[in-house]
PDB file of N, CA and C in Angstrom:
ATOM      1  N   UNK A   1       0.838  -1.176   0.003  1.00  0.00           N
ATOM      2  CA  UNK A   1       0.004  -0.001  -0.004  1.00  0.00           C
ATOM      3  C   UNK A   1       0.882   1.252  -0.006  1.00  0.00           C
ATOM      4  N   UNK A   2       0.565   2.153  -0.897  1.00  0.00           N
ATOM      5  CA  UNK A   2       1.421   3.330  -1.055  1.00  0.00           C
ATOM      6  C   UNK A   2       0.980   4.500  -0.189  1.00  0.00           C
ATOM      7  N   UNK A   3      -0.280   4.550   0.171  1.00  0.00           N
ATOM      8  CA  UNK A   3      -0.747   5.654   1.002  1.00  0.00           C
ATOM      9  C   UNK A   3      -1.469   5.100   2.231  1.00  0.00           C
ATOM     10  N   UNK A   4      -1.938   6.012   3.064  1.00  0.00           N
ATOM     11  CA  UNK A   4      -2.546   5.597   4.339  1.00  0.00           C
ATOM     12  C   UNK A   4      -3.861   4.842   4.144  1.00  0.00           C
ATOM     13  N   UNK A   5      -4.690   5.305   3.240  1.00  0.00           N
ATOM     14  CA  UNK A   5      -6.025   4.716   3.075  1.00  0.00           C
ATOM     15  C   UNK A   5      -5.986   3.236   2.677  1.00  0.00           C
ATOM     16  N   UNK A   6      -5.247   2.865   1.636  1.00  0.00           N
ATOM     17  CA  UNK A   6      -5.201   1.433   1.303  1.00  0.00           C
ATOM     18  C   UNK A   6      -4.583   0.591   2.403  1.00  0.00           C
ATOM     19  N   UNK A   7      -3.627   1.158   3.130  1.00  0.00           N
ATOM     20  CA  UNK A   7      -3.015   0.415   4.221  1.00  0.00           C
ATOM     21  C   UNK A   7      -4.040   0.143   5.322  1.00  0.00           C
ATOM     22  N   UNK A   8      -4.842   1.153   5.625  1.00  0.00           N
ATOM     23  CA  UNK A   8      -5.871   0.984   6.640  1.00  0.00           C
ATOM     24  C   UNK A   8      -6.926  -0.021   6.184  1.00  0.00           C
ATOM     25  N   UNK A   9      -7.318   0.049   4.911  1.00  0.00           N
ATOM     26  CA  UNK A   9      -8.307  -0.908   4.375  1.00  0.00           C
ATOM     27  C   UNK A   9      -7.769  -2.325   4.492  1.00  0.00           C
ATOM     28  N   UNK A  10      -6.493  -2.505   4.228  1.00  0.00           N
ATOM     29  CA  UNK A  10      -5.883  -3.830   4.324  1.00  0.00           C
ATOM     30  C   UNK A  10      -5.909  -4.327   5.768  1.00  0.00           C
ATOM     31  N   UNK A  11      -5.606  -3.433   6.708  1.00  0.00           N
ATOM     32  CA  UNK A  11      -5.652  -3.817   8.133  1.00  0.00           C
ATOM     33  C   UNK A  11      -7.067  -4.184   8.545  1.00  0.00           C
ATOM     34  N   UNK A  12      -8.047  -3.368   8.148  1.00  0.00           N
ATOM     35  CA  UNK A  12      -9.429  -3.619   8.519  1.00  0.00           C
ATOM     36  C   UNK A  12      -9.938  -4.916   7.890  1.00  0.00           C
ATOM     37  N   UNK A  13      -9.531  -5.163   6.639  1.00  0.00           N
ATOM     38  CA  UNK A  13      -9.950  -6.385   5.966  1.00  0.00           C
ATOM     39  C   UNK A  13      -9.434  -7.616   6.716  1.00  0.00           C
ATOM     40  N   UNK A  14      -8.215  -7.544   7.197  1.00  0.00           N
ATOM     41  CA  UNK A  14      -7.633  -8.656   7.952  1.00  0.00           C
ATOM     42  C   UNK A  14      -8.349  -8.843   9.281  1.00  0.00           C
ATOM     43  N   UNK A  15      -8.665  -7.731   9.972  1.00  0.00           N
ATOM     44  CA  UNK A  15      -9.412  -7.821  11.238  1.00  0.00           C
ATOM     45  C   UNK A  15     -10.778  -8.464  10.993  1.00  0.00           C
ATOM     46  N   UNK A  16     -11.464  -8.002   9.952  1.00  0.00           N
ATOM     47  CA  UNK A  16     -12.783  -8.549   9.640  1.00  0.00           C
ATOM     48  C   UNK A  16     -12.701 -10.025   9.275  1.00  0.00           C
ATOM     49  N   UNK A  17     -11.663 -10.400   8.527  1.00  0.00           N
ATOM     50  CA  UNK A  17     -11.509 -11.803   8.133  1.00  0.00           C
ATOM     51  C   UNK A  17     -11.349 -12.680   9.363  1.00  0.00           C
ATOM     52  N   UNK A  18     -10.540 -12.240  10.321  1.00  0.00           N
ATOM     53  CA  UNK A  18     -10.332 -13.021  11.537  1.00  0.00           C
ATOM     54  C   UNK A  18     -11.599 -13.091  12.381  1.00  0.00           C
ATOM     55  N   UNK A  19     -12.326 -11.987  12.456  1.00  0.00           N
ATOM     56  CA  UNK A  19     -13.587 -11.969  13.221  1.00  0.00           C
ATOM     57  C   UNK A  19     -14.595 -12.922  12.583  1.00  0.00           C
ATOM     58  N   UNK A  20     -14.720 -12.846  11.254  1.00  0.00           N
ATOM     59  CA  UNK A  20     -15.653 -13.725  10.530  1.00  0.00           C
ATOM     60  C   UNK A  20     -15.264 -15.190  10.711  1.00  0.00           C
ATOM     61  N   UNK A  21     -13.958 -15.454  10.685  1.00  0.00           N
ATOM     62  CA  UNK A  21     -13.461 -16.815  10.858  1.00  0.00           C
ATOM     63  C   UNK A  21     -13.861 -17.360  12.233  1.00  0.00           C
ATOM     64  N   UNK A  22     -13.769 -16.511  13.259  1.00  0.00           N
ATOM     65  CA  UNK A  22     -14.138 -16.925  14.619  1.00  0.00           C
ATOM     66  C   UNK A  22     -15.635 -17.221  14.707  1.00  0.00           C
ATOM     67  N   UNK A  23     -16.465 -16.358  14.099  1.00  0.00           N
ATOM     68  CA  UNK A  23     -17.910 -16.590  14.118  1.00  0.00           C
ATOM     69  C   UNK A  23     -18.265 -17.900  13.414  1.00  0.00           C
ATOM     70  N   UNK A  24     -17.646 -18.122  12.242  1.00  0.00           N
ATOM     71  CA  UNK A  24     -17.945 -19.334  11.485  1.00  0.00           C
ATOM     72  C   UNK A  24     -17.497 -20.580  12.242  1.00  0.00           C
ATOM     73  N   UNK A  25     -16.349 -20.491  12.901  1.00  0.00           N
ATOM     74  CA  UNK A  25     -15.848 -21.622  13.678  1.00  0.00           C
ATOM     75  C   UNK A  25     -16.796 -21.935  14.828  1.00  0.00           C
ATOM     76  N   UNK A  26     -17.245 -20.892  15.532  1.00  0.00           N
ATOM     77  CA  UNK A  26     -18.182 -21.079  16.652  1.00  0.00           C
ATOM     78  C   UNK A  26     -19.478 -21.712  16.154  1.00  0.00           C
ATOM     79  N   UNK A  27     -19.954 -21.261  14.995  1.00  0.00           N
ATOM     80  CA  UNK A  27     -21.179 -21.781  14.411  1.00  0.00           C
ATOM     81  C   UNK A  27     -21.021 -23.248  14.022  1.00  0.00           C
ATOM     82  N   UNK A  28     -19.909 -23.595  13.380  1.00  0.00           N
ATOM     83  CA  UNK A  28     -19.675 -24.975  12.967  1.00  0.00           C
ATOM     84  C   UNK A  28     -19.586 -25.909  14.176  1.00  0.00           C
ATOM     85  N   UNK A  29     -18.951 -25.450  15.245  1.00  0.00           N
ATOM     86  CA  UNK A  29     -18.852 -26.252  16.463  1.00  0.00           C
ATOM     87  C   UNK A  29     -20.247 -26.508  17.055  1.00  0.00           C
ATOM     88  N   UNK A  30     -21.070 -25.470  17.084  1.00  0.00           N
ATOM     89  CA  UNK A  30     -22.424 -25.609  17.624  1.00  0.00           C
ATOM     90  C   UNK A  30     -23.242 -26.565  16.765  1.00  0.00           C
ATOM     91  N   UNK A  31     -23.092 -26.486  15.457  1.00  0.00           N
ATOM     92  CA  UNK A  31     -23.832 -27.391  14.562  1.00  0.00           C
ATOM     93  C   UNK A  31     -23.391 -28.837  14.783  1.00  0.00           C
ATOM     94  N   UNK A  32     -22.083 -29.052  14.980  1.00  0.00           N
ATOM     95  CA  UNK A  32     -21.603 -30.419  15.229  1.00  0.00           C
ATOM     96  C   UNK A  32     -22.171 -30.985  16.519  1.00  0.00           C
ATOM     97  N   UNK A  33     -22.225 -30.159  17.585  1.00  0.00           N
ATOM     98  CA  UNK A  33     -22.818 -30.615  18.838  1.00  0.00           C
ATOM     99  C   UNK A  33     -24.275 -30.978  18.642  1.00  0.00           C
ATOM    100  N   UNK A  34     -24.985 -30.159  17.892  1.00  0.00           N
ATOM    101  CA  UNK A  34     -26.404 -30.403  17.600  1.00  0.00           C
ATOM    102  C   UNK A  34     -26.570 -31.719  16.843  1.00  0.00           C
ATOM    103  N   UNK A  35     -25.749 -31.937  15.829  1.00  0.00           N
ATOM    104  CA  UNK A  35     -25.871 -33.166  15.038  1.00  0.00           C
ATOM    105  C   UNK A  35     -25.475 -34.393  15.852  1.00  0.00           C
ATOM    106  N   UNK A  36     -24.528 -34.255  16.775  1.00  0.00           N
ATOM    107  CA  UNK A  36     -24.175 -35.362  17.655  1.00  0.00           C
ATOM    108  C   UNK A  36     -25.341 -35.728  18.558  1.00  0.00           C
ATOM    109  N   UNK A  37     -26.058 -34.737  19.047  1.00  0.00           N
ATOM    110  CA  UNK A  37     -27.215 -35.022  19.902  1.00  0.00           C
ATOM    111  C   UNK A  37     -28.307 -35.706  19.094  1.00  0.00           C
ATOM    112  N   UNK A  38     -28.418 -35.383  17.814  1.00  0.00           N
ATOM    113  CA  UNK A  38     -29.397 -36.053  16.962  1.00  0.00           C
ATOM    114  C   UNK A  38     -29.023 -37.521  16.763  1.00  0.00           C
ATOM    115  N   UNK A  39     -27.729 -37.785  16.563  1.00  0.00           N
ATOM    116  CA  UNK A  39     -27.274 -39.159  16.358  1.00  0.00           C
ATOM    117  C   UNK A  39     -27.528 -40.022  17.581  1.00  0.00           C
ATOM    118  N   UNK A  40     -27.439 -39.397  18.769  1.00  0.00           N
ATOM    119  CA  UNK A  40     -27.655 -40.124  20.013  1.00  0.00           C
ATOM    120  C   UNK A  40     -29.121 -40.158  20.421  1.00  0.00           C
ATOM    121  N   UNK A  41     -30.010 -39.660  19.545  1.00  0.00           N
ATOM    122  CA  UNK A  41     -31.458 -39.656  19.774  1.00  0.00           C
ATOM    123  C   UNK A  41     -31.846 -38.936  21.061  1.00  0.00           C
ATOM    124  N   UNK A  42     -31.155 -37.851  21.378  1.00  0.00           N
ATOM    125  CA  UNK A  42     -31.475 -37.040  22.543  1.00  0.00           C
ATOM    126  C   UNK A  42     -32.346 -35.873  22.075  1.00  0.00           C
ATOM    127  N   UNK A  43     -33.657 -36.103  22.022  1.00  0.00           N
ATOM    128  CA  UNK A  43     -34.584 -35.147  21.444  1.00  0.00           C
ATOM    129  C   UNK A  43     -34.593 -33.824  22.194  1.00  0.00           C
ATOM    130  N   UNK A  44     -34.702 -33.885  23.516  1.00  0.00           N
ATOM    131  CA  UNK A  44     -34.793 -32.638  24.282  1.00  0.00           C
ATOM    132  C   UNK A  44     -33.515 -31.815  24.154  1.00  0.00           C
ATOM    133  N   UNK A  45     -32.386 -32.476  24.247  1.00  0.00           N
ATOM    134  CA  UNK A  45     -31.099 -31.778  24.115  1.00  0.00           C
ATOM    135  C   UNK A  45     -30.973 -31.182  22.719  1.00  0.00           C
ATOM    136  N   UNK A  46     -31.419 -31.928  21.723  1.00  0.00           N
ATOM    137  CA  UNK A  46     -31.337 -31.461  20.337  1.00  0.00           C
ATOM    138  C   UNK A  46     -32.197 -30.213  20.137  1.00  0.00           C
ATOM    139  N   UNK A  47     -33.390 -30.206  20.751  1.00  0.00           N
ATOM    140  CA  UNK A  47     -34.261 -29.042  20.627  1.00  0.00           C
ATOM    141  C   UNK A  47     -33.635 -27.813  21.285  1.00  0.00           C
ATOM    142  N   UNK A  48     -33.001 -28.029  22.417  1.00  0.00           N
ATOM    143  CA  UNK A  48     -32.328 -26.933  23.120  1.00  0.00           C
ATOM    144  C   UNK A  48     -31.164 -26.393  22.285  1.00  0.00           C
ATOM    145  N   UNK A  49     -30.375 -27.319  21.741  1.00  0.00           N
ATOM    146  CA  UNK A  49     -29.237 -26.915  20.919  1.00  0.00           C
ATOM    147  C   UNK A  49     -29.688 -26.254  19.619  1.00  0.00           C
ATOM    148  N   UNK A  50     -30.843 -26.682  19.103  1.00  0.00           N
ATOM    149  CA  UNK A  50     -31.371 -26.087  17.879  1.00  0.00           C
ATOM    150  C   UNK A  50     -31.622 -24.586  18.091  1.00  0.00           C
ATOM    151  N   UNK A  51     -32.184 -24.249  19.244  1.00  0.00           N
ATOM    152  CA  UNK A  51     -32.431 -22.833  19.536  1.00  0.00           C
ATOM    153  C   UNK A  51     -31.128 -22.050  19.617  1.00  0.00           C
ATOM    154  N   UNK A  52     -30.110 -22.659  20.219  1.00  0.00           N
ATOM    155  CA  UNK A  52     -28.811 -21.987  20.321  1.00  0.00           C
ATOM    156  C   UNK A  52     -28.185 -21.791  18.942  1.00  0.00           C
ATOM    157  N   UNK A  53     -28.271 -22.826  18.120  1.00  0.00           N
ATOM    158  CA  UNK A  53     -27.654 -22.766  16.780  1.00  0.00           C
ATOM    159  C   UNK A  53     -28.370 -21.725  15.921  1.00  0.00           C
ATOM    160  N   UNK A  54     -29.708 -21.709  15.974  1.00  0.00           N
ATOM    161  CA  UNK A  54     -30.439 -20.729  15.177  1.00  0.00           C
ATOM    162  C   UNK A  54     -30.134 -19.307  15.633  1.00  0.00           C
ATOM    163  N   UNK A  55     -29.949 -19.145  16.929  1.00  0.00           N
ATOM    164  CA  UNK A  55     -29.571 -17.825  17.457  1.00  0.00           C
ATOM    165  C   UNK A  55     -28.206 -17.403  16.910  1.00  0.00           C
ATOM    166  N   UNK A  56     -27.251 -18.336  16.906  1.00  0.00           N
ATOM    167  CA  UNK A  56     -25.920 -18.036  16.354  1.00  0.00           C
ATOM    168  C   UNK A  56     -25.996 -17.699  14.867  1.00  0.00           C
ATOM    169  N   UNK A  57     -26.833 -18.433  14.144  1.00  0.00           N
ATOM    170  CA  UNK A  57     -26.988 -18.175  12.708  1.00  0.00           C
ATOM    171  C   UNK A  57     -27.549 -16.770  12.500  1.00  0.00           C
ATOM    172  N   UNK A  58     -28.585 -16.425  13.282  1.00  0.00           N
ATOM    173  CA  UNK A  58     -29.188 -15.090  13.145  1.00  0.00           C
ATOM    174  C   UNK A  58     -28.180 -13.989  13.477  1.00  0.00           C
ATOM    175  N   UNK A  59     -27.357 -14.195  14.504  1.00  0.00           N
ATOM    176  CA  UNK A  59     -26.338 -13.211  14.851  1.00  0.00           C
ATOM    177  C   UNK A  59     -25.313 -13.076  13.729  1.00  0.00           C
ATOM    178  N   UNK A  60     -24.944 -14.214  13.140  1.00  0.00           N
ATOM    179  CA  UNK A  60     -23.975 -14.177  12.036  1.00  0.00           C
ATOM    180  C   UNK A  60     -24.539 -13.424  10.846  1.00  0.00           C
ATOM    181  N   UNK A  61     -25.829 -13.584  10.595  1.00  0.00           N
ATOM    182  CA  UNK A  61     -26.472 -12.866   9.494  1.00  0.00           C
ATOM    183  C   UNK A  61     -26.464 -11.372   9.783  1.00  0.00           C
ATOM    184  N   UNK A  62     -26.820 -10.994  11.005  1.00  0.00           N
ATOM    185  CA  UNK A  62     -26.909  -9.560  11.322  1.00  0.00           C
ATOM    186  C   UNK A  62     -25.541  -8.892  11.293  1.00  0.00           C
ATOM    187  N   UNK A  63     -24.491  -9.645  11.559  1.00  0.00           N
ATOM    188  CA  UNK A  63     -23.141  -9.082  11.547  1.00  0.00           C
ATOM    189  C   UNK A  63     -22.503  -9.148  10.164  1.00  0.00           C
ATOM    190  N   UNK A  64     -23.204  -9.757   9.195  1.00  0.00           N
ATOM    191  CA  UNK A  64     -22.682  -9.806   7.836  1.00  0.00           C
ATOM    192  C   UNK A  64     -21.731 -10.951   7.579  1.00  0.00           C
ATOM    193  N   UNK A  65     -21.654 -11.903   8.514  1.00  0.00           N
ATOM    194  CA  UNK A  65     -20.769 -13.056   8.315  1.00  0.00           C
ATOM    195  C   UNK A  65     -21.394 -14.013   7.321  1.00  0.00           C
ATOM    196  N   UNK A  66     -22.716 -14.205   7.427  1.00  0.00           N
ATOM    197  CA  UNK A  66     -23.448 -15.066   6.504  1.00  0.00           C
ATOM    198  C   UNK A  66     -24.490 -14.243   5.747  1.00  0.00           C
ATOM    199  N   UNK A  67     -24.757 -14.659   4.528  1.00  0.00           N
ATOM    200  CA  UNK A  67     -25.846 -14.056   3.760  1.00  0.00           C
ATOM    201  C   UNK A  67     -27.158 -14.573   4.319  1.00  0.00           C
ATOM    202  N   UNK A  68     -28.228 -13.784   4.220  1.00  0.00           N
ATOM    203  CA  UNK A  68     -29.490 -14.194   4.848  1.00  0.00           C
ATOM    204  C   UNK A  68     -30.063 -15.464   4.221  1.00  0.00           C
ATOM    205  N   UNK A  69     -29.881 -15.663   2.926  1.00  0.00           N
ATOM    206  CA  UNK A  69     -30.382 -16.889   2.305  1.00  0.00           C
ATOM    207  C   UNK A  69     -29.594 -18.114   2.769  1.00  0.00           C
ATOM    208  N   UNK A  70     -28.292 -17.940   2.971  1.00  0.00           N
ATOM    209  CA  UNK A  70     -27.462 -19.032   3.480  1.00  0.00           C
ATOM    210  C   UNK A  70     -27.916 -19.423   4.880  1.00  0.00           C
ATOM    211  N   UNK A  71     -28.183 -18.418   5.702  1.00  0.00           N
ATOM    212  CA  UNK A  71     -28.647 -18.674   7.056  1.00  0.00           C
ATOM    213  C   UNK A  71     -29.996 -19.379   7.051  1.00  0.00           C
ATOM    214  N   UNK A  72     -30.892 -18.940   6.202  1.00  0.00           N
ATOM    215  CA  UNK A  72     -32.220 -19.562   6.118  1.00  0.00           C
ATOM    216  C   UNK A  72     -32.088 -21.025   5.662  1.00  0.00           C
ATOM    217  N   UNK A  73     -31.191 -21.261   4.715  1.00  0.00           N
ATOM    218  CA  UNK A  73     -30.995 -22.627   4.219  1.00  0.00           C
ATOM    219  C   UNK A  73     -30.448 -23.524   5.323  1.00  0.00           C
ATOM    220  N   UNK A  74     -29.486 -23.007   6.087  1.00  0.00           N
ATOM    221  CA  UNK A  74     -28.899 -23.792   7.170  1.00  0.00           C
ATOM    222  C   UNK A  74     -29.959 -24.111   8.244  1.00  0.00           C
ATOM    223  N   UNK A  75     -30.747 -23.109   8.625  1.00  0.00           N
ATOM    224  CA  UNK A  75     -31.766 -23.311   9.649  1.00  0.00           C
ATOM    225  C   UNK A  75     -32.807 -24.323   9.173  1.00  0.00           C
ATOM    226  N   UNK A  76     -33.178 -24.228   7.916  1.00  0.00           N
ATOM    227  CA  UNK A  76     -34.153 -25.145   7.358  1.00  0.00           C
ATOM    228  C   UNK A  76     -33.643 -26.587   7.394  1.00  0.00           C
ATOM    229  N   UNK A  77     -32.401 -26.775   7.016  1.00  0.00           N
ATOM    230  CA  UNK A  77     -31.811 -28.128   7.016  1.00  0.00           C
ATOM    231  C   UNK A  77     -31.724 -28.689   8.423  1.00  0.00           C
ATOM    232  N   UNK A  78     -31.352 -27.847   9.386  1.00  0.00           N
ATOM    233  CA  UNK A  78     -31.253 -28.301  10.776  1.00  0.00           C
ATOM    234  C   UNK A  78     -32.627 -28.657  11.331  1.00  0.00           C
ATOM    235  N   UNK A  79     -33.633 -27.849  11.011  1.00  0.00           N
ATOM    236  CA  UNK A  79     -34.998 -28.114  11.477  1.00  0.00           C
ATOM    237  C   UNK A  79     -35.509 -29.419  10.874  1.00  0.00           C
ATOM    238  N   UNK A  80     -35.195 -29.640   9.605  1.00  0.00           N
ATOM    239  CA  UNK A  80     -35.636 -30.863   8.923  1.00  0.00           C
ATOM    240  C   UNK A  80     -35.074 -32.101   9.612  1.00  0.00           C
ATOM    241  N   UNK A  81     -33.795 -32.060  10.004  1.00  0.00           N
ATOM    242  CA  UNK A  81     -33.181 -33.182  10.705  1.00  0.00           C
ATOM    243  C   UNK A  81     -33.854 -33.427  12.049  1.00  0.00           C
ATOM    244  N   UNK A  82     -34.177 -32.342  12.745  1.00  0.00           N
ATOM    245  CA  UNK A  82     -34.833 -32.481  14.065  1.00  0.00           C
ATOM    246  C   UNK A  82     -36.233 -33.073  13.892  1.00  0.00           C
ATOM    247  N   UNK A  83     -36.963 -32.611  12.869  1.00  0.00           N
ATOM    248  CA  UNK A  83     -38.306 -33.154  12.632  1.00  0.00           C
ATOM    249  C   UNK A  83     -38.266 -34.638  12.282  1.00  0.00           C
ATOM    250  N   UNK A  84     -37.244 -35.067  11.565  1.00  0.00           N
ATOM    251  CA  UNK A  84     -37.124 -36.480  11.237  1.00  0.00           C
ATOM    252  C   UNK A  84     -36.918 -37.312  12.488  1.00  0.00           C
ATOM    253  N   UNK A  85     -36.156 -36.791  13.443  1.00  0.00           N
ATOM    254  CA  UNK A  85     -35.909 -37.497  14.711  1.00  0.00           C
ATOM    255  C   UNK A  85     -37.196 -37.562  15.537  1.00  0.00           C
ATOM    256  N   UNK A  86     -37.909 -36.443  15.615  1.00  0.00           N
ATOM    257  CA  UNK A  86     -39.118 -36.375  16.434  1.00  0.00           C
ATOM    258  C   UNK A  86     -40.221 -37.260  15.841  1.00  0.00           C
ATOM    259  N   UNK A  87     -40.318 -37.324  14.527  1.00  0.00           N
ATOM    260  CA  UNK A  87     -41.416 -38.035  13.882  1.00  0.00           C
ATOM    261  C   UNK A  87     -41.145 -39.540  13.706  1.00  0.00           C
ATOM    262  N   UNK A  88     -40.047 -40.022  14.234  1.00  0.00           N
ATOM    263  CA  UNK A  88     -39.756 -41.468  14.109  1.00  0.00           C
ATOM    264  C   UNK A  88     -40.685 -42.281  14.958  1.00  0.00           C
TER     265      UNK A  88
END
């Protein structure tokens, strides 16, 4: 970067990338815990974790980490898995 503005943009882009990476990592971990509870047929725990995961997805959307359609698709897929477990 030759001047101050591009240098600052580069710094901010790196900060944002690391922040987004942390949010995505937290979200993926929560989804894995949720899917593990589904595999173990723990319906109540899965329902509780579903609320936590959807909350994380909504926060990620509001912060611009995820696109709103991506978030909706993820929530829909997670709900579908939970409904399959409950309806067995």
